[in-house]
PDB file of C-alpha atoms in Angstrom:
ATOM      1  CA  UNK X   1      18.281 -12.257  11.985  1.00  0.00           C
ATOM      2  CA  UNK X   2      18.358 -10.630   8.472  1.00  0.00           C
ATOM      3  CA  UNK X   3      17.196 -13.995   6.697  1.00  0.00           C
ATOM      4  CA  UNK X   4      13.953 -13.938   8.782  1.00  0.00           C
ATOM      5  CA  UNK X   5      13.352 -10.634   8.208  1.00  0.00           C
ATOM      6  CA  UNK X   6      13.935 -10.762   4.232  1.00  0.00           C
ATOM      7  CA  UNK X   7      11.735 -14.209   4.176  1.00  0.00           C
ATOM      8  CA  UNK X   8       8.904 -12.626   6.196  1.00  0.00           C
ATOM      9  CA  UNK X   9       8.896  -9.095   6.400  1.00  0.00           C
ATOM     10  CA  UNK X  10      10.061  -8.549   2.661  1.00  0.00           C
ATOM     11  CA  UNK X  11       8.507 -11.494   0.800  1.00  0.00           C
ATOM     12  CA  UNK X  12       5.834 -13.058   2.743  1.00  0.00           C
ATOM     13  CA  UNK X  13       4.138 -10.179   4.312  1.00  0.00           C
ATOM     14  CA  UNK X  14       4.002  -7.958   1.066  1.00  0.00           C
ATOM     15  CA  UNK X  15       2.165 -10.797  -0.722  1.00  0.00           C
ATOM     16  CA  UNK X  16      -0.120 -11.512   1.949  1.00  0.00           C
ATOM     17  CA  UNK X  17      -1.214  -7.905   2.602  1.00  0.00           C
ATOM     18  CA  UNK X  18      -1.358  -6.989  -1.260  1.00  0.00           C
ATOM     19  CA  UNK X  19      -3.455 -10.137  -2.069  1.00  0.00           C
ATOM     20  CA  UNK X  20      -5.707  -9.216   1.326  1.00  0.00           C
ATOM     21  CA  UNK X  21      -5.867  -5.459   1.013  1.00  0.00           C
ATOM     22  CA  UNK X  22      -5.908  -5.208  -2.675  1.00  0.00           C
ATOM     23  CA  UNK X  23      -7.093  -8.141  -4.492  1.00  0.00           C
ATOM     24  CA  UNK X  24      -9.401  -9.514  -2.344  1.00  0.00           C
ATOM     25  CA  UNK X  25     -10.842  -6.656  -0.759  1.00  0.00           C
ATOM     26  CA  UNK X  26     -11.059  -3.997  -3.579  1.00  0.00           C
ATOM     27  CA  UNK X  27     -12.586  -6.738  -5.905  1.00  0.00           C
ATOM     28  CA  UNK X  28     -15.471  -7.561  -3.665  1.00  0.00           C
ATOM     29  CA  UNK X  29     -16.185  -3.853  -3.385  1.00  0.00           C
ATOM     30  CA  UNK X  30     -15.704  -2.850  -6.734  1.00  0.00           C
ATOM     31  CA  UNK X  31     -19.116  -2.165  -7.420  1.00  0.00           C
ATOM     32  CA  UNK X  32     -19.242   0.714  -5.149  1.00  0.00           C
ATOM     33  CA  UNK X  33     -16.557   2.726  -7.509  1.00  0.00           C
ATOM     34  CA  UNK X  34     -12.886   3.130  -7.493  1.00  0.00           C
ATOM     35  CA  UNK X  35     -12.840   6.199  -5.205  1.00  0.00           C
ATOM     36  CA  UNK X  36     -14.424   4.303  -2.200  1.00  0.00           C
ATOM     37  CA  UNK X  37     -12.264   1.367  -2.862  1.00  0.00           C
ATOM     38  CA  UNK X  38      -8.956   3.184  -2.881  1.00  0.00           C
ATOM     39  CA  UNK X  39     -10.108   5.214   0.523  1.00  0.00           C
ATOM     40  CA  UNK X  40     -11.531   1.967   2.146  1.00  0.00           C
ATOM     41  CA  UNK X  41      -8.766  -0.244   1.203  1.00  0.00           C
ATOM     42  CA  UNK X  42      -6.349   2.593   2.567  1.00  0.00           C
ATOM     43  CA  UNK X  43      -8.130   2.756   5.838  1.00  0.00           C
ATOM     44  CA  UNK X  44      -8.393  -1.254   6.313  1.00  0.00           C
ATOM     45  CA  UNK X  45      -4.499  -1.451   5.565  1.00  0.00           C
ATOM     46  CA  UNK X  46      -3.657   1.576   8.015  1.00  0.00           C
ATOM     47  CA  UNK X  47      -5.729  -0.094  10.790  1.00  0.00           C
ATOM     48  CA  UNK X  48      -4.384  -3.366  10.237  1.00  0.00           C
ATOM     49  CA  UNK X  49      -1.132  -2.542  11.015  1.00  0.00           C
ATOM     50  CA  UNK X  50      -2.171  -1.703  14.835  1.00  0.00           C
ATOM     51  CA  UNK X  51      -0.217   1.323  15.539  1.00  0.00           C
ATOM     52  CA  UNK X  52      -1.212   5.044  15.935  1.00  0.00           C
ATOM     53  CA  UNK X  53       1.814   6.496  14.224  1.00  0.00           C
ATOM     54  CA  UNK X  54       1.913   3.711  11.578  1.00  0.00           C
ATOM     55  CA  UNK X  55      -1.734   4.149  10.575  1.00  0.00           C
ATOM     56  CA  UNK X  56      -1.263   7.448   8.930  1.00  0.00           C
ATOM     57  CA  UNK X  57       1.655   6.474   6.581  1.00  0.00           C
ATOM     58  CA  UNK X  58       0.038   3.006   6.111  1.00  0.00           C
ATOM     59  CA  UNK X  59      -3.066   4.456   5.057  1.00  0.00           C
ATOM     60  CA  UNK X  60      -1.573   6.987   2.316  1.00  0.00           C
ATOM     61  CA  UNK X  61       0.671   3.997   0.786  1.00  0.00           C
ATOM     62  CA  UNK X  62      -2.610   1.623   1.334  1.00  0.00           C
ATOM     63  CA  UNK X  63      -4.335   4.293  -0.702  1.00  0.00           C
ATOM     64  CA  UNK X  64      -1.418   4.616  -3.580  1.00  0.00           C
ATOM     65  CA  UNK X  65      -1.269   0.671  -3.879  1.00  0.00           C
ATOM     66  CA  UNK X  66      -4.966   0.406  -3.812  1.00  0.00           C
ATOM     67  CA  UNK X  67      -5.041   3.144  -6.573  1.00  0.00           C
ATOM     68  CA  UNK X  68      -2.292   1.235  -8.520  1.00  0.00           C
ATOM     69  CA  UNK X  69      -4.300  -1.887  -8.534  1.00  0.00           C
ATOM     70  CA  UNK X  70      -7.536  -0.204  -9.402  1.00  0.00           C
ATOM     71  CA  UNK X  71      -5.699   1.583 -12.589  1.00  0.00           C
ATOM     72  CA  UNK X  72      -3.745  -1.117 -13.471  1.00  0.00           C
ATOM     73  CA  UNK X  73      -5.377  -4.266 -12.413  1.00  0.00           C
ATOM     74  CA  UNK X  74      -1.924  -6.016 -11.647  1.00  0.00           C
ATOM     75  CA  UNK X  75      -1.372  -7.205  -8.168  1.00  0.00           C
ATOM     76  CA  UNK X  76       2.412  -7.879  -9.010  1.00  0.00           C
ATOM     77  CA  UNK X  77       2.945  -3.896  -9.135  1.00  0.00           C
ATOM     78  CA  UNK X  78       1.692  -3.318  -5.784  1.00  0.00           C
ATOM     79  CA  UNK X  79       3.386  -6.554  -4.079  1.00  0.00           C
ATOM     80  CA  UNK X  80       6.732  -5.204  -6.080  1.00  0.00           C
ATOM     81  CA  UNK X  81       6.424  -1.731  -4.612  1.00  0.00           C
ATOM     82  CA  UNK X  82       5.388  -3.179  -1.135  1.00  0.00           C
ATOM     83  CA  UNK X  83       8.344  -5.445  -1.050  1.00  0.00           C
ATOM     84  CA  UNK X  84      10.716  -2.485  -1.850  1.00  0.00           C
ATOM     85  CA  UNK X  85       9.219  -0.417   0.659  1.00  0.00           C
ATOM     86  CA  UNK X  86       9.356  -3.238   3.362  1.00  0.00           C
ATOM     87  CA  UNK X  87      13.004  -4.084   2.220  1.00  0.00           C
ATOM     88  CA  UNK X  88      13.833  -0.308   2.753  1.00  0.00           C
ATOM     89  CA  UNK X  89      12.222  -0.122   6.267  1.00  0.00           C
ATOM     90  CA  UNK X  90      13.678  -3.289   7.536  1.00  0.00           C
ATOM     91  CA  UNK X  91      16.555  -4.936   5.996  1.00  0.00           C
ATOM     92  CA  UNK X  92      18.453  -1.850   4.821  1.00  0.00           C
ATOM     93  CA  UNK X  93      17.650  -0.106   7.970  1.00  0.00           C
ATOM     94  CA  UNK X  94      19.112  -2.591  10.010  1.00  0.00           C
ATOM     95  CA  UNK X  95      22.174  -2.959   7.870  1.00  0.00           C
ATOM     96  CA  UNK X  96      22.864   0.990   7.995  1.00  0.00           C
ATOM     97  CA  UNK X  97      22.365   0.932  11.360  1.00  0.00           C
ATOM     98  CA  UNK X  98      24.944  -1.817  12.059  1.00  0.00           C
ATOM     99  CA  UNK X  99      27.224  -0.148   9.688  1.00  0.00           C
ATOM    100  CA  UNK X 100      27.134   3.374  11.157  1.00  0.00           C
ATOM    101  CA  UNK X 101      28.236   4.233  14.599  1.00  0.00           C
ATOM    102  CA  UNK X 102      26.956   7.632  14.833  1.00  0.00           C
ATOM    103  CA  UNK X 103      23.081   8.022  15.596  1.00  0.00           C
ATOM    104  CA  UNK X 104      22.844  11.193  13.792  1.00  0.00           C
ATOM    105  CA  UNK X 105      24.768   9.787  10.946  1.00  0.00           C
ATOM    106  CA  UNK X 106      22.091   6.890  10.839  1.00  0.00           C
ATOM    107  CA  UNK X 107      19.227   9.448  10.967  1.00  0.00           C
ATOM    108  CA  UNK X 108      20.742  11.337   8.136  1.00  0.00           C
ATOM    109  CA  UNK X 109      21.297   8.586   6.245  1.00  0.00           C
ATOM    110  CA  UNK X 110      17.526   6.758   6.945  1.00  0.00           C
ATOM    111  CA  UNK X 111      16.131  10.039   5.690  1.00  0.00           C
ATOM    112  CA  UNK X 112      18.161  10.270   2.808  1.00  0.00           C
ATOM    113  CA  UNK X 113      17.411   6.720   1.781  1.00  0.00           C
ATOM    114  CA  UNK X 114      13.640   7.368   2.156  1.00  0.00           C
ATOM    115  CA  UNK X 115      14.024  10.617   0.266  1.00  0.00           C
ATOM    116  CA  UNK X 116      15.172   8.931  -2.680  1.00  0.00           C
ATOM    117  CA  UNK X 117      12.872   6.118  -2.546  1.00  0.00           C
ATOM    118  CA  UNK X 118       9.753   8.704  -2.304  1.00  0.00           C
ATOM    119  CA  UNK X 119      11.490  10.575  -5.038  1.00  0.00           C
ATOM    120  CA  UNK X 120      11.726   7.815  -7.293  1.00  0.00           C
ATOM    121  CA  UNK X 121       8.021   6.768  -6.608  1.00  0.00           C
ATOM    122  CA  UNK X 122       6.759  10.279  -7.309  1.00  0.00           C
ATOM    123  CA  UNK X 123       8.793  10.481 -10.834  1.00  0.00           C
ATOM    124  CA  UNK X 124       7.434   6.951 -11.689  1.00  0.00           C
ATOM    125  CA  UNK X 125       3.892   8.383 -10.760  1.00  0.00           C
ATOM    126  CA  UNK X 126       3.954  11.202 -12.790  1.00  0.00           C
ATOM    127  CA  UNK X 127       5.333   9.332 -15.824  1.00  0.00           C
ATOM    128  CA  UNK X 128       2.072   7.010 -15.609  1.00  0.00           C
ATOM    129  CA  UNK X 129      -0.010   9.992 -15.028  1.00  0.00           C
ATOM    130  CA  UNK X 130       1.289  11.540 -18.113  1.00  0.00           C
ATOM    131  CA  UNK X 131       0.864   8.472 -19.993  1.00  0.00           C
ATOM    132  CA  UNK X 132      -2.824   8.200 -18.625  1.00  0.00           C
ATOM    133  CA  UNK X 133      -3.575  11.741 -19.727  1.00  0.00           C
ATOM    134  CA  UNK X 134      -2.119  11.325 -23.185  1.00  0.00           C
ATOM    135  CA  UNK X 135      -4.156   7.895 -23.623  1.00  0.00           C
ATOM    136  CA  UNK X 136      -7.242   9.989 -22.256  1.00  0.00           C
ATOM    137  CA  UNK X 137      -8.151   6.700 -20.583  1.00  0.00           C
ATOM    138  CA  UNK X 138      -9.166   5.938 -16.971  1.00  0.00           C
ATOM    139  CA  UNK X 139     -10.180   2.609 -16.017  1.00  0.00           C
ATOM    140  CA  UNK X 140     -12.846   2.245 -13.684  1.00  0.00           C
ATOM    141  CA  UNK X 141     -14.506  -0.812 -12.275  1.00  0.00           C
ATOM    142  CA  UNK X 142     -18.342  -1.461 -13.932  1.00  0.00           C
ATOM    143  CA  UNK X 143     -21.101  -2.332 -12.033  1.00  0.00           C
ATOM    144  CA  UNK X 144     -23.936  -0.840  -9.947  1.00  0.00           C
ATOM    145  CA  UNK X 145     -23.499   1.452  -7.153  1.00  0.00           C
ATOM    146  CA  UNK X 146     -25.043   0.975  -4.086  1.00  0.00           C
ATOM    147  CA  UNK X 147     -24.680   2.439  -0.738  1.00  0.00           C
ATOM    148  CA  UNK X 148     -21.765   0.897   0.807  1.00  0.00           C
ATOM    149  CA  UNK X 149     -22.946   1.192   4.300  1.00  0.00           C
ATOM    150  CA  UNK X 150     -25.944  -0.260   3.725  1.00  0.00           C
ATOM    151  CA  UNK X 151     -24.229  -3.523   2.490  1.00  0.00           C
ATOM    152  CA  UNK X 152     -20.886  -3.102   4.437  1.00  0.00           C
ATOM    153  CA  UNK X 153     -21.842  -2.729   7.910  1.00  0.00           C
ATOM    154  CA  UNK X 154     -24.484  -5.265   8.770  1.00  0.00           C
ATOM    155  CA  UNK X 155     -22.199  -7.955   7.605  1.00  0.00           C
ATOM    156  CA  UNK X 156     -20.936 -10.290  10.442  1.00  0.00           C
ATOM    157  CA  UNK X 157     -17.309 -10.235   8.933  1.00  0.00           C
ATOM    158  CA  UNK X 158     -16.992  -6.697   8.589  1.00  0.00           C
ATOM    159  CA  UNK X 159     -18.135  -6.432  12.540  1.00  0.00           C
ATOM    160  CA  UNK X 160     -15.684  -8.888  13.497  1.00  0.00           C
ATOM    161  CA  UNK X 161     -12.824  -6.845  11.794  1.00  0.00           C
ATOM    162  CA  UNK X 162     -14.170  -3.714  13.555  1.00  0.00           C
ATOM    163  CA  UNK X 163     -14.267  -5.110  17.081  1.00  0.00           C
ATOM    164  CA  UNK X 164     -10.860  -7.142  16.699  1.00  0.00           C
TER     165      UNK X 164
END
């Protein structure tokens, strides 16, 4: 039902996933540098979704959200964007598909909604990039860099994650 989708997919899932994959994971790996955190968070986020086809766009979106979190340090930005994305992929898709009778029209409408969403995200991203370039300021995590493979792979938690 739509109310259950709103509660679990649009509200709770983004909060849980962003806290796990951005806040906790990136904060724990921050000593390895921003680039490693962004890529690893995206990989973990893509693998978490458990679907081969969904992995690729979840990986890309996960890297985008990780970059936003690393850059601005505010988890609420990524939670909000994640909620919008889940809303478009679930509630909006169900509502539009119920409204439209033709499958061809549904595909065209869905493609248009996603295109507008990604265009809006692209424009916002360009705005942030221009702002950052003008400020000549890019935030990086402080800390000592070590080989992530020596620290990460021998841990029990990571091995359990890979197995499951």
